[in-house]
Coordinates of C-alpha atoms in Angstrom, one line a residue:
M6 CA 84.7 -36.4 50.3
N7 CA 84.1 -32.4 50.4
T8 CA 80.5 -31.2 50.8
E9 CA 79.8 -30.2 47.1
H10 CA 80.7 -33.8 46.3
R11 CA 78.2 -35.3 48.9
R12 CA 75.5 -32.8 47.7
D13 CA 76.0 -34.1 44.1
E14 CA 75.6 -37.8 45.3
T15 CA 72.4 -37.0 47.0
R16 CA 71.2 -35.1 44.3
G17 CA 68.4 -37.1 42.3
K18 CA 67.9 -39.4 45.1
K19 CA 64.2 -40.0 46.2
P20 CA 63.3 -38.8 49.8
D21 CA 62.7 -42.2 50.9
E22 CA 66.3 -43.3 49.9
L23 CA 67.8 -40.4 51.8
R24 CA 65.7 -41.0 54.7
Q25 CA 66.8 -44.8 54.8
R26 CA 70.5 -43.6 54.2
A27 CA 70.3 -41.4 57.3
E28 CA 68.7 -44.2 59.3
A29 CA 71.4 -46.7 58.2
T30 CA 74.1 -44.3 59.1
L31 CA 72.6 -43.9 62.6
C32 CA 72.0 -47.5 63.1
G33 CA 75.5 -48.4 62.3
Q34 CA 76.5 -46.9 65.6
A35 CA 74.9 -46.1 68.8
A36 CA 72.2 -43.6 69.0
P37 CA 74.1 -40.5 70.0
S38 CA 73.1 -38.8 73.2
P39 CA 73.9 -35.3 74.6
E40 CA 77.0 -36.9 76.4
N41 CA 78.5 -38.8 73.7
F42 CA 77.9 -36.3 70.8
E43 CA 81.5 -35.4 71.1
A44 CA 82.4 -39.1 70.5
L45 CA 81.1 -38.7 66.7
S46 CA 83.5 -37.5 64.3
P47 CA 83.0 -34.1 62.6
E48 CA 82.7 -35.8 59.1
T49 CA 80.0 -38.1 60.5
L50 CA 78.2 -35.2 62.0
R51 CA 78.4 -33.2 58.7
Q52 CA 77.1 -36.0 56.7
M53 CA 74.1 -36.4 59.3
L54 CA 73.2 -32.7 58.9
H55 CA 73.6 -32.8 55.2
D56 CA 71.2 -35.6 55.0
L57 CA 68.8 -34.0 57.2
H58 CA 68.9 -31.0 55.2
V59 CA 68.4 -32.7 52.0
H60 CA 65.4 -34.5 53.4
Q61 CA 63.9 -31.3 54.7
T62 CA 64.3 -29.9 51.3
E63 CA 62.6 -32.8 49.8
L64 CA 59.8 -32.6 52.1
E65 CA 59.1 -29.1 51.3
M66 CA 59.0 -29.9 47.6
Q67 CA 56.7 -32.6 48.4
N68 CA 54.5 -30.4 50.3
D69 CA 54.3 -27.9 47.4
K70 CA 53.3 -30.5 45.1
L71 CA 50.5 -31.7 47.5
R72 CA 49.4 -28.2 47.8
R73 CA 49.1 -27.8 43.9
A74 CA 47.3 -31.1 43.8
Q75 CA 44.9 -29.9 46.5
V76 CA 44.2 -26.7 44.4
E77 CA 43.7 -28.8 41.3
L78 CA 41.4 -31.1 43.3
E79 CA 39.4 -28.2 44.4
A80 CA 39.1 -26.9 40.7
S81 CA 38.1 -30.3 39.6
R82 CA 35.4 -30.3 42.3
A83 CA 34.2 -27.0 41.2
R84 CA 34.1 -27.9 37.6
Y85 CA 32.0 -31.1 38.6
F86 CA 29.6 -29.0 40.5
D87 CA 29.2 -26.8 37.7
L88 CA 28.7 -29.6 35.2
Y89 CA 26.8 -31.9 37.5
H90 CA 24.7 -29.8 39.6
L91 CA 24.2 -26.8 37.5
A92 CA 23.7 -28.9 34.2
P93 CA 20.3 -27.8 32.7
V94 CA 19.4 -31.7 32.4
G95 CA 18.6 -33.6 35.5
Y96 CA 21.1 -36.1 36.6
C97 CA 20.7 -38.5 39.7
T98 CA 22.1 -41.7 41.0
V99 CA 19.8 -44.5 42.3
S100 CA 20.8 -47.6 44.4
D101 CA 19.8 -50.9 43.4
H102 CA 17.3 -50.7 46.1
G103 CA 15.6 -47.8 44.3
L104 CA 16.8 -44.8 46.6
I105 CA 18.1 -41.6 45.4
M106 CA 21.9 -41.4 46.5
E107 CA 22.6 -38.0 44.8
A108 CA 20.7 -35.6 42.5
N109 CA 21.5 -32.3 40.9
L110 CA 19.7 -29.0 41.0
A111 CA 17.7 -29.7 37.8
V112 CA 16.2 -32.7 39.2
A113 CA 15.2 -30.7 42.4
S114 CA 13.8 -28.1 40.2
L115 CA 11.8 -30.6 38.1
L116 CA 10.4 -32.3 41.2
G117 CA 9.9 -29.2 43.2
V118 CA 11.9 -30.6 46.3
D119 CA 15.0 -29.2 48.0
K120 CA 18.2 -31.1 46.7
G121 CA 19.0 -32.1 50.3
N122 CA 15.6 -33.6 51.0
M123 CA 15.8 -35.9 48.2
V124 CA 18.7 -38.1 49.3
N125 CA 17.4 -41.7 50.5
Q126 CA 14.0 -40.9 49.1
P127 CA 12.4 -43.7 46.8
F128 CA 12.7 -42.4 43.0
S129 CA 9.4 -44.3 42.5
R130 CA 7.8 -41.8 44.9
F131 CA 7.9 -39.2 42.2
V132 CA 6.8 -41.5 39.3
F133 CA 3.0 -41.1 38.3
K134 CA 1.0 -43.9 39.7
Q135 CA -0.1 -45.2 36.4
D136 CA 3.5 -45.4 35.0
A137 CA 5.3 -46.8 38.2
D138 CA 4.8 -50.5 37.4
S139 CA 6.5 -50.0 33.8
Y140 CA 9.2 -48.0 35.5
V141 CA 10.0 -50.6 38.0
L142 CA 9.9 -53.5 35.4
Q143 CA 12.3 -51.7 33.2
C144 CA 14.7 -50.8 36.1
K145 CA 14.7 -54.5 36.9
Q146 CA 15.7 -55.5 33.4
L147 CA 18.2 -52.9 33.3
L148 CA 20.0 -54.4 36.4
E149 CA 19.7 -58.0 35.0
T150 CA 21.0 -57.2 31.5
G151 CA 22.9 -54.1 31.8
E152 CA 21.4 -52.7 28.6
A153 CA 20.9 -48.9 28.7
L154 CA 17.3 -47.8 29.4
A155 CA 15.3 -45.1 27.6
C156 CA 11.6 -44.4 27.9
E157 CA 9.1 -41.5 28.3
L158 CA 7.0 -41.5 31.5
R159 CA 5.1 -39.3 33.8
M160 CA 6.4 -37.9 37.0
V161 CA 4.7 -35.9 39.8
K162 CA 6.1 -32.8 41.4
R163 CA 5.8 -32.1 45.1
D164 CA 2.6 -30.0 44.6
G165 CA 0.9 -32.9 42.7
A166 CA 1.3 -31.4 39.3
T167 CA 2.2 -34.0 36.5
F168 CA 4.8 -33.6 33.6
W169 CA 6.4 -35.8 31.1
V170 CA 10.1 -36.7 30.9
H171 CA 12.4 -38.7 28.9
L172 CA 14.4 -41.0 31.3
A173 CA 17.7 -42.7 30.2
A174 CA 19.7 -44.8 32.7
T175 CA 22.7 -47.0 32.8
V176 CA 24.4 -49.4 35.2
A177 CA 27.5 -48.6 37.2
L178 CA 29.3 -50.1 40.4
Q179 CA 30.0 -48.6 43.5
T180 CA 33.4 -49.2 45.3
E181 CA 32.3 -52.3 47.2
G182 CA 30.7 -53.6 43.9
A183 CA 27.3 -53.0 44.4
P184 CA 25.4 -52.0 41.2
L185 CA 23.7 -48.5 40.9
L186 CA 21.7 -46.6 38.2
R187 CA 22.9 -43.5 36.5
V188 CA 19.8 -41.5 35.6
V189 CA 19.3 -38.6 33.2
L190 CA 16.0 -36.7 33.2
T191 CA 14.8 -34.5 30.4
D192 CA 11.5 -32.4 30.7
I193 CA 9.6 -33.1 27.6
S194 CA 6.2 -31.6 28.8
Q195 CA 6.6 -28.9 26.4
R196 CA 7.3 -31.1 23.4
N197 CA 4.5 -33.5 24.2
G198 CA 2.2 -30.6 24.7
I199 CA 3.2 -29.5 21.3
K200 CA 2.4 -33.0 20.1
D201 CA -1.0 -32.8 21.8
V202 CA -1.7 -29.6 20.2
L203 CA -0.7 -30.8 16.9
R204 CA -2.8 -33.9 17.3
K205 CA -5.9 -31.9 18.5
K206 CA -5.1 -29.4 15.7
E207 CA -5.4 -32.1 13.3
R208 CA -8.5 -33.5 14.9
Y209 CA -10.0 -30.1 14.8
Q210 CA -9.0 -29.5 11.2
R211 CA -10.7 -32.8 10.2
A212 CA -13.7 -32.1 12.2
L213 CA -13.7 -28.6 10.5
L214 CA -13.5 -30.1 7.0
D215 CA -15.8 -32.9 7.8
N216 CA -18.5 -30.5 9.1
F217 CA -17.9 -27.9 6.4
P218 CA -21.1 -27.2 4.4
F219 CA -19.0 -27.5 1.2
A220 CA -17.5 -30.4 -0.7
V221 CA -13.5 -30.1 -0.2
W222 CA -11.0 -32.2 -1.9
L223 CA -7.2 -32.5 -2.7
K224 CA -5.7 -33.8 -5.9
D225 CA -2.0 -34.7 -6.8
T226 CA -0.6 -33.2 -10.1
E227 CA -2.2 -36.2 -12.0
S228 CA -5.7 -35.3 -11.0
R229 CA -5.8 -38.2 -8.5
F230 CA -7.6 -37.8 -5.2
L231 CA -5.5 -37.7 -2.2
S232 CA -8.2 -36.8 0.3
A233 CA -11.6 -35.4 0.7
N234 CA -14.2 -34.5 3.4
T235 CA -17.5 -35.9 4.2
G236 CA -19.2 -33.1 2.4
F237 CA -17.7 -34.5 -0.8
V238 CA -19.2 -37.9 -0.1
R239 CA -22.6 -36.1 0.6
T240 CA -22.6 -34.0 -2.5
F241 CA -21.4 -36.4 -4.9
G242 CA -22.6 -39.9 -3.7
V243 CA -19.5 -41.3 -3.1
N244 CA -19.5 -44.3 -0.6
N245 CA -16.6 -43.2 1.6
V246 CA -13.5 -41.1 1.5
D247 CA -11.0 -44.0 1.9
E248 CA -12.6 -45.5 -1.5
L249 CA -11.9 -42.3 -3.1
V250 CA -8.3 -42.0 -2.5
G251 CA -6.2 -42.9 -5.6
K252 CA -9.1 -42.6 -8.1
N253 CA -9.7 -39.8 -10.5
D254 CA -13.0 -37.9 -11.9
F255 CA -13.4 -40.6 -14.5
D256 CA -13.9 -43.2 -11.9
I257 CA -16.8 -41.2 -10.3
A258 CA -18.3 -38.8 -13.0
P259 CA -19.5 -39.0 -16.6
Y260 CA -16.8 -38.9 -19.3
D261 CA -17.7 -35.5 -20.6
K262 CA -17.7 -34.0 -17.0
A263 CA -14.5 -35.8 -16.0
E264 CA -12.7 -34.6 -19.2
S265 CA -13.9 -30.9 -18.1
Y266 CA -12.7 -31.3 -14.6
R267 CA -9.1 -32.6 -15.8
A268 CA -9.0 -29.7 -18.0
D269 CA -9.8 -27.3 -15.1
D270 CA -7.1 -28.9 -13.1
R271 CA -4.5 -28.8 -15.9
A272 CA -5.3 -25.1 -16.3
V273 CA -5.0 -24.4 -12.6
L274 CA -1.5 -26.2 -12.5
D275 CA -0.2 -24.5 -15.8
S276 CA -1.2 -21.0 -14.8
R277 CA -0.7 -21.5 -11.1
Q278 CA -3.8 -19.3 -10.7
K279 CA -7.2 -20.0 -9.0
K280 CA -10.3 -20.7 -11.1
S281 CA -13.9 -20.5 -10.3
V282 CA -16.8 -21.9 -12.4
E283 CA -20.5 -22.2 -11.9
E284 CA -22.1 -25.1 -13.7
E285 CA -25.3 -27.4 -13.6
V286 CA -24.7 -31.0 -12.8
L287 CA -27.0 -33.9 -12.9
T288 CA -26.7 -35.9 -9.5
E289 CA -28.9 -38.8 -8.4
G290 CA -31.4 -37.9 -11.3
T291 CA -31.7 -34.2 -9.8
S292 CA -30.2 -31.1 -11.7
K293 CA -28.3 -28.9 -9.3
W294 CA -26.1 -26.2 -9.7
F295 CA -22.5 -25.9 -8.0
E296 CA -20.1 -23.1 -7.7
T297 CA -16.7 -24.9 -7.9
Y298 CA -13.4 -23.0 -6.8
K299 CA -10.0 -24.5 -7.5
A300 CA -6.5 -23.3 -6.6
P301 CA -2.9 -24.8 -6.9
V302 CA -1.1 -26.3 -4.0
I303 CA 2.8 -25.1 -3.8
D304 CA 5.3 -26.6 -1.4
D305 CA 7.9 -24.5 0.2
N306 CA 10.3 -25.0 -2.6
G307 CA 8.0 -23.4 -4.9
E308 CA 7.0 -26.9 -6.5
L309 CA 3.6 -27.8 -7.5
V310 CA 2.2 -30.7 -5.5
G311 CA -1.4 -30.5 -6.6
T312 CA -4.7 -28.8 -6.3
V313 CA -7.3 -28.2 -3.7
G314 CA -11.0 -27.8 -4.7
F315 CA -14.2 -26.6 -3.3
A316 CA -17.6 -26.8 -4.3
R317 CA -20.8 -25.6 -2.9
D318 CA -24.4 -26.4 -3.8
I319 CA -25.8 -23.0 -5.3
T320 CA -29.2 -24.4 -6.5
E321 CA -31.3 -22.4 -4.1
R322 CA -29.3 -19.3 -4.9
K323 CA -29.8 -19.8 -8.6
R324 CA -33.7 -20.3 -8.1
A325 CA -33.6 -17.1 -5.9
E326 CA -31.7 -15.3 -8.6
N327 CA -34.0 -16.5 -11.2
A328 CA -37.0 -15.5 -8.9
L329 CA -35.4 -12.0 -8.4
R330 CA -34.8 -11.6 -12.1
E331 CA -38.5 -12.2 -12.7
Q332 CA -39.5 -9.9 -10.0
K333 CA -37.2 -7.2 -11.4
E334 CA -38.7 -7.8 -14.8
F335 CA -42.0 -7.6 -13.3
F336 CA -41.3 -4.5 -11.4
H337 CA -39.8 -2.7 -14.6
L338 CA -42.9 -3.7 -16.4
I339 CA -45.1 -2.0 -13.8
A340 CA -42.9 0.9 -13.2
E341 CA -42.5 1.8 -17.0
N342 CA -46.2 1.5 -17.8
I343 CA -47.9 3.4 -14.9
G344 CA -48.0 7.2 -14.4
D345 CA -46.7 7.2 -11.1
F346 CA -43.1 8.4 -10.4
I347 CA -41.1 5.6 -9.0
A348 CA -37.5 6.0 -7.7
V349 CA -35.0 3.6 -6.1
L350 CA -32.5 5.5 -3.8
D351 CA -29.5 4.4 -2.0
L352 CA -29.0 5.3 1.6
E353 CA -27.7 8.7 0.9
G354 CA -30.6 9.5 -1.4
R355 CA -28.8 9.2 -4.7
R356 CA -30.9 8.0 -7.5
L357 CA -30.3 4.3 -8.8
Y358 CA -33.4 3.9 -10.8
N359 CA -36.2 6.4 -12.0
S360 CA -39.2 5.2 -13.9
P361 CA -39.8 6.7 -17.5
S362 CA -42.5 8.9 -16.1
Y363 CA -39.8 11.3 -14.8
L364 CA -39.1 12.1 -18.4
Q365 CA -42.0 14.6 -18.4
F366 CA -40.0 16.5 -15.8
F367 CA -36.3 16.2 -17.0
G368 CA -36.6 15.2 -20.6
P369 CA -35.3 12.1 -22.3
T370 CA -31.6 13.2 -22.5
K371 CA -31.2 13.6 -18.7
D372 CA -29.3 10.8 -17.0
L373 CA -30.6 10.7 -13.5
R374 CA -28.4 7.9 -12.1
G375 CA -26.3 9.0 -9.1
T376 CA -27.8 12.4 -9.0
D377 CA -29.3 13.8 -5.6
S378 CA -32.9 13.2 -5.2
F379 CA -33.2 16.3 -2.9
A380 CA -31.8 18.8 -5.3
E381 CA -35.0 19.6 -7.0
I382 CA -37.2 19.7 -3.7
H383 CA -38.4 23.4 -3.0
P384 CA -35.8 24.9 -0.3
E385 CA -38.4 25.4 2.1
D386 CA -39.5 21.8 2.0
R387 CA -35.9 20.1 1.4
E388 CA -34.7 19.7 4.9
R389 CA -38.0 18.2 6.1
V390 CA -38.2 15.8 3.5
N391 CA -34.5 14.8 4.0
Q392 CA -35.1 14.4 7.6
I393 CA -38.0 12.0 6.8
F394 CA -35.8 10.2 4.5
R395 CA -33.2 9.5 7.2
E396 CA -35.8 8.3 9.6
T397 CA -37.0 5.7 7.1
V398 CA -33.4 4.5 6.5
Q399 CA -32.8 4.4 10.5
T400 CA -36.1 2.7 11.4
G401 CA -37.0 0.8 8.2
I402 CA -40.6 2.2 8.2
G403 CA -41.7 4.4 5.4
R404 CA -43.5 7.6 5.7
H405 CA -46.0 9.8 3.7
T406 CA -45.3 13.3 2.9
T407 CA -46.0 16.1 0.6
Y408 CA -43.7 18.8 -0.9
R409 CA -43.0 21.2 -3.7
F410 CA -40.9 19.9 -6.8
I411 CA -39.1 22.4 -8.8
R412 CA -38.9 21.3 -12.4
P413 CA -35.9 22.4 -14.6
D414 CA -38.0 25.1 -16.3
G415 CA -38.9 26.7 -12.8
C416 CA -42.4 25.4 -12.7
I417 CA -43.5 24.3 -9.3
R418 CA -45.4 21.1 -8.8
E419 CA -47.1 19.8 -5.7
M420 CA -45.9 16.2 -5.1
E421 CA -47.0 13.4 -2.7
S422 CA -44.6 10.6 -1.9
R423 CA -44.3 7.5 0.3
G424 CA -41.2 5.6 0.8
N425 CA -40.6 2.1 1.7
V426 CA -37.2 0.1 2.2
I427 CA -35.5 -3.0 0.6
R428 CA -33.6 -5.0 3.0
D429 CA -30.4 -7.1 2.2
S430 CA -30.1 -11.0 3.2
E431 CA -29.0 -10.1 6.7
G432 CA -32.2 -7.8 7.1
R433 CA -30.3 -4.5 7.0
V434 CA -31.8 -1.6 4.9
A435 CA -30.1 -1.5 1.6
R436 CA -32.3 0.6 -0.6
V437 CA -35.3 2.9 -0.3
V438 CA -38.1 2.8 -2.8
V439 CA -40.2 6.0 -3.3
V440 CA -43.5 6.1 -5.1
S441 CA -44.6 9.6 -5.9
H442 CA -47.7 11.4 -7.4
D443 CA -48.2 14.6 -8.9
I444 CA -51.0 16.3 -7.0
T445 CA -50.6 19.7 -8.3
E446 CA -54.1 19.6 -10.0
R447 CA -55.6 18.0 -7.0
K448 CA -54.3 20.6 -4.8
Q449 CA -55.8 23.2 -7.1
M450 CA -59.1 21.5 -7.0
E451 CA -59.2 21.4 -3.2
E452 CA -58.1 25.1 -3.0
E453 CA -61.1 25.9 -5.3
V454 CA -63.4 23.6 -3.4
R455 CA -62.2 25.1 0.0
Q456 CA -62.5 28.6 -1.5
L457 CA -65.9 27.9 -2.3
A458 CA -66.7 26.5 0.8
F459 CA -65.3 29.3 2.9
H460 CA -65.1 32.3 0.6
D461 CA -67.5 34.4 -1.3
A462 CA -67.5 33.7 -4.8
L463 CA -68.0 37.2 -6.0
T464 CA -65.6 39.1 -3.6
Q465 CA -63.2 36.3 -2.6
L466 CA -63.9 37.3 1.0
P467 CA -64.5 34.9 3.7
N468 CA -68.1 33.8 4.0
R469 CA -70.2 33.2 7.2
R470 CA -68.6 29.7 7.7
L471 CA -65.1 31.0 7.7
L472 CA -66.2 34.1 9.7
N473 CA -67.6 31.8 12.4
D474 CA -64.3 30.0 12.5
R475 CA -62.3 33.2 12.6
M476 CA -64.5 34.5 15.6
G477 CA -63.7 31.3 17.5
Q478 CA -60.1 32.0 17.1
T479 CA -60.3 35.6 18.1
M480 CA -62.3 35.0 21.1
A481 CA -59.7 32.4 22.3
A482 CA -56.9 34.9 21.5
S483 CA -58.7 37.5 23.6
A484 CA -58.7 35.0 26.5
R485 CA -55.0 34.7 26.3
S486 CA -54.2 38.3 25.7
A487 CA -56.9 39.9 28.1
C488 CA -57.7 42.5 25.1
Y489 CA -60.9 43.4 23.9
C490 CA -61.7 42.9 20.3
A491 CA -64.4 44.5 18.0
L492 CA -67.1 43.5 15.5
M493 CA -68.6 45.9 12.8
F494 CA -71.6 45.3 11.0
L495 CA -71.6 47.0 7.6
D496 CA -74.5 47.7 5.1
L497 CA -74.3 49.9 2.0
D498 CA -76.9 52.6 1.8
N499 CA -79.3 52.8 -1.2
F500 CA -77.6 49.8 -2.8
K501 CA -80.9 48.6 -4.1
L502 CA -81.3 51.8 -6.2
L503 CA -78.0 51.1 -7.9
N504 CA -79.0 47.6 -8.9
D505 CA -82.5 48.8 -10.1
T506 CA -80.9 51.6 -12.2
H507 CA -77.8 49.9 -13.6
G508 CA -78.7 46.2 -13.2
H509 CA -76.9 43.5 -11.1
V510 CA -73.8 43.5 -13.1
V511 CA -73.1 47.1 -12.0
G512 CA -74.0 46.1 -8.5
D513 CA -71.5 43.4 -8.4
L514 CA -68.7 45.5 -9.5
L515 CA -69.5 47.9 -6.8
L516 CA -69.5 44.9 -4.2
I517 CA -66.0 43.8 -5.5
E518 CA -64.6 47.5 -5.2
A519 CA -66.0 47.9 -1.8
A520 CA -64.5 44.6 -0.7
D521 CA -61.0 45.7 -2.1
R522 CA -61.2 49.0 -0.2
L523 CA -62.2 47.3 3.0
R524 CA -59.2 45.0 2.8
T525 CA -57.0 48.3 2.9
C526 CA -58.6 49.6 6.1
V527 CA -57.7 46.8 8.3
R528 CA -54.5 44.8 9.5
E529 CA -53.6 41.5 8.0
M530 CA -54.6 39.8 11.2
D531 CA -58.1 41.4 11.0
T532 CA -60.9 39.8 9.1
V533 CA -63.2 41.1 6.5
A534 CA -66.1 39.0 5.3
R535 CA -69.2 39.3 3.3
F536 CA -72.3 38.4 5.2
G537 CA -74.8 38.6 2.3
G538 CA -76.0 40.7 -0.2
D539 CA -74.6 44.4 0.5
E540 CA -73.7 43.4 4.1
F541 CA -70.2 43.0 5.1
V542 CA -68.6 42.1 8.7
V543 CA -65.2 43.4 10.0
M544 CA -63.6 41.8 12.8
I545 CA -60.8 43.7 14.6
S546 CA -58.8 41.6 17.1
E547 CA -56.4 42.5 20.1
L548 CA -57.3 46.0 20.7
D549 CA -56.6 47.2 24.3
K550 CA -57.0 45.7 27.7
D551 CA -58.9 49.0 28.6
K552 CA -62.5 49.0 27.3
T553 CA -62.9 52.6 26.7
E554 CA -59.4 52.8 24.8
S555 CA -60.5 49.7 22.7
A556 CA -63.8 51.8 22.0
L557 CA -61.7 54.7 20.8
Q558 CA -59.5 52.3 18.5
A559 CA -62.6 50.7 17.1
R560 CA -64.4 54.0 16.2
S561 CA -61.1 55.3 14.4
V562 CA -61.1 52.0 12.2
A563 CA -64.8 52.5 11.6
E564 CA -64.3 56.1 10.8
K565 CA -61.5 55.1 8.2
I566 CA -63.8 52.6 6.5
L567 CA -66.7 55.1 6.5
A568 CA -64.6 57.6 4.6
T569 CA -63.0 55.1 2.3
L570 CA -66.2 53.5 1.2
S571 CA -67.8 56.8 0.8
A572 CA -65.5 58.0 -1.9
P573 CA -66.8 58.0 -5.5
Y574 CA -67.0 54.6 -7.5
R575 CA -66.1 54.8 -11.0
L576 CA -67.2 51.3 -12.6
T577 CA -66.5 50.3 -16.1
I578 CA -69.1 48.1 -17.8
K579 CA -67.9 45.8 -20.6
H580 CA -70.3 45.2 -23.4
E581 CA -69.7 42.6 -25.9
G582 CA -69.2 44.0 -29.3
K583 CA -69.5 47.5 -27.9
A584 CA -67.4 50.1 -26.3
D585 CA -66.9 50.0 -22.6
S586 CA -69.1 52.3 -20.5
T587 CA -68.4 53.8 -17.0
V588 CA -70.9 54.4 -14.1
E589 CA -70.0 56.9 -11.6
H590 CA -71.8 56.2 -8.2
R591 CA -71.5 57.7 -4.6
C592 CA -72.2 55.2 -1.6
T593 CA -72.5 55.7 1.8
L594 CA -72.8 53.0 4.5
S595 CA -74.1 52.4 8.0
I596 CA -71.9 50.8 10.6
G597 CA -72.9 49.1 13.9
V598 CA -70.0 48.2 16.3
V599 CA -70.0 46.0 19.2
L600 CA -66.9 45.1 21.6
F601 CA -66.4 41.8 22.9
F602 CA -64.1 40.2 25.3
N603 CA -63.2 36.5 25.9
H604 CA -66.2 34.3 25.7
E605 CA -68.4 36.6 27.7
A606 CA -71.2 36.5 24.9
S607 CA -71.8 33.8 22.2
Q608 CA -70.9 34.4 18.5
I609 CA -74.6 34.5 17.6
D610 CA -75.3 37.3 20.2
I611 CA -72.3 39.3 19.1
L612 CA -73.5 39.2 15.4
K613 CA -77.1 40.2 16.7
W614 CA -75.9 43.1 18.7
A615 CA -73.6 44.4 15.8
D616 CA -76.6 44.1 13.3
M617 CA -79.0 45.9 15.9
A618 CA -76.4 48.6 16.1
M619 CA -76.0 49.0 12.3
Y620 CA -79.9 49.3 12.0
Q621 CA -80.0 52.1 14.7
A622 CA -77.4 54.0 12.4
K623 CA -79.5 53.5 9.3
A624 CA -82.8 54.4 11.2
T625 CA -81.0 57.4 12.6
G626 CA -80.1 58.9 9.2
R627 CA -77.5 56.4 7.7
N628 CA -74.0 57.2 6.8
L629 CA -73.3 56.8 10.8
I630 CA -71.5 54.6 13.2
R631 CA -73.3 53.4 16.2
F632 CA -71.9 51.4 19.2
Y633 CA -74.2 48.5 20.8
E634 CA -74.7 49.3 24.5

């Protein structure tokens, strides 16, 4: 048998058969030793070598298969690790004695314990105390019946935090036949938290509805009540909400009202639009007003499922509205029948209402609504009045003020106004009411009275009273400026002769002309006064700090007065029914001058000294100027 033939014979045989065949060949003859190898035939040796070579080849093939199996085993182990240990759900194995035999990373993460430290730990150690008895009982039942276990319980982390899990367990057998539990844990804390939130939300919504001050209800498309709050019970006298469910308006309201409510529901459903009505309802023998609001309820598919309604008691509001309407009518009745000017303004000063008395200013065709109430105020007074208005809005406190009002025809009227505020329901300033009076005539009368009290009726010059006041002011100014002042006492010479010759009318004309000339001789800051009869007083303020220089300045003014008043007078006399006549007269005067400073002397002394100096001038020859020394 050649080599190829023998190789074909061994091909396909299992390694064990080859090994047995080689052993049998060797057993058929004594084991060869190095000394008797030569006794073996060449054919036998070749056969032995061939068998050994084939056995070696088969062993190498078997080793290769083993290596591939080892690689597949490692890959399977890796997949097991990925699927078991890295799974997002917790897996663990628990012995029949309740000890953890194996756990994946998800369980370790849930419990906050290292995976290696969990082995041989009692599983019940991590079960919340209040749930432990239930867990043990269910596990015992699982081991006895073999039926799968599923429950929800609370577990405790290493740090003491509690969380909810869904536990599923089945029974399996170990190699030696002892039972064990395959446990799957799923964290449902978030789901249970959502349930708690929803339950709380439902309780909150119920509490909100029950404590809502309005009546709230829900009806189906047939106008049957599905739900209502306690406000509905209180408002409409229903015994309780449970008795209301399934009923309709005909069960709780008079027929005509129920018909009306049914029609409103139908209108809301047909139009898919909200509806609001106000109506008077008789409840428990008392008439009340309600504002009812209804809206359609539409599901996610756009289908109508019913109506929701709200009703609130507006009886007090109606009463307030009626009272307000009566007040407004009363206000208009007063405003339209008095002479005062009444205006209601918004917070920007625009007119919302003006009493009919404003017609005398603007005429019947002028619509004042929305116009600026400050536009007709005199420009010099406008900003002041505007500022007072803003302060009234900010503080809520009205103020009294006077100002000039320019009518459309250009006529200026003196006005006196007082504002007050109207507040809204929250106490905020909403409107400003201004009541005004036209005080033009009163101001004119006051000016006339003041003129009579402080001015000479004939010459319109300040009289003694106003002169005393001006002297006090001048002395105070002298104290501040340290400048001298001068007081001149003037007396017209031979005035009595003019009166006796031509009468007092001509004498009055001369006094008026003399007063006008005196005004032209002094500054606006100085004072010219009529002291009485043909006597005048001129007071010059703020001369100079040096007395000598002040005396020179005072003399200059006195000389100007002397020259001005000594010029001829042409006095025109009017005769009733006759032609006017003219009288020409020359008049001189005597002037006494005294300088004064600060409050070194009293007003009485200064006047007395000036009077004395004037009489010195008159005694010396008249038409002279004399200073008091």
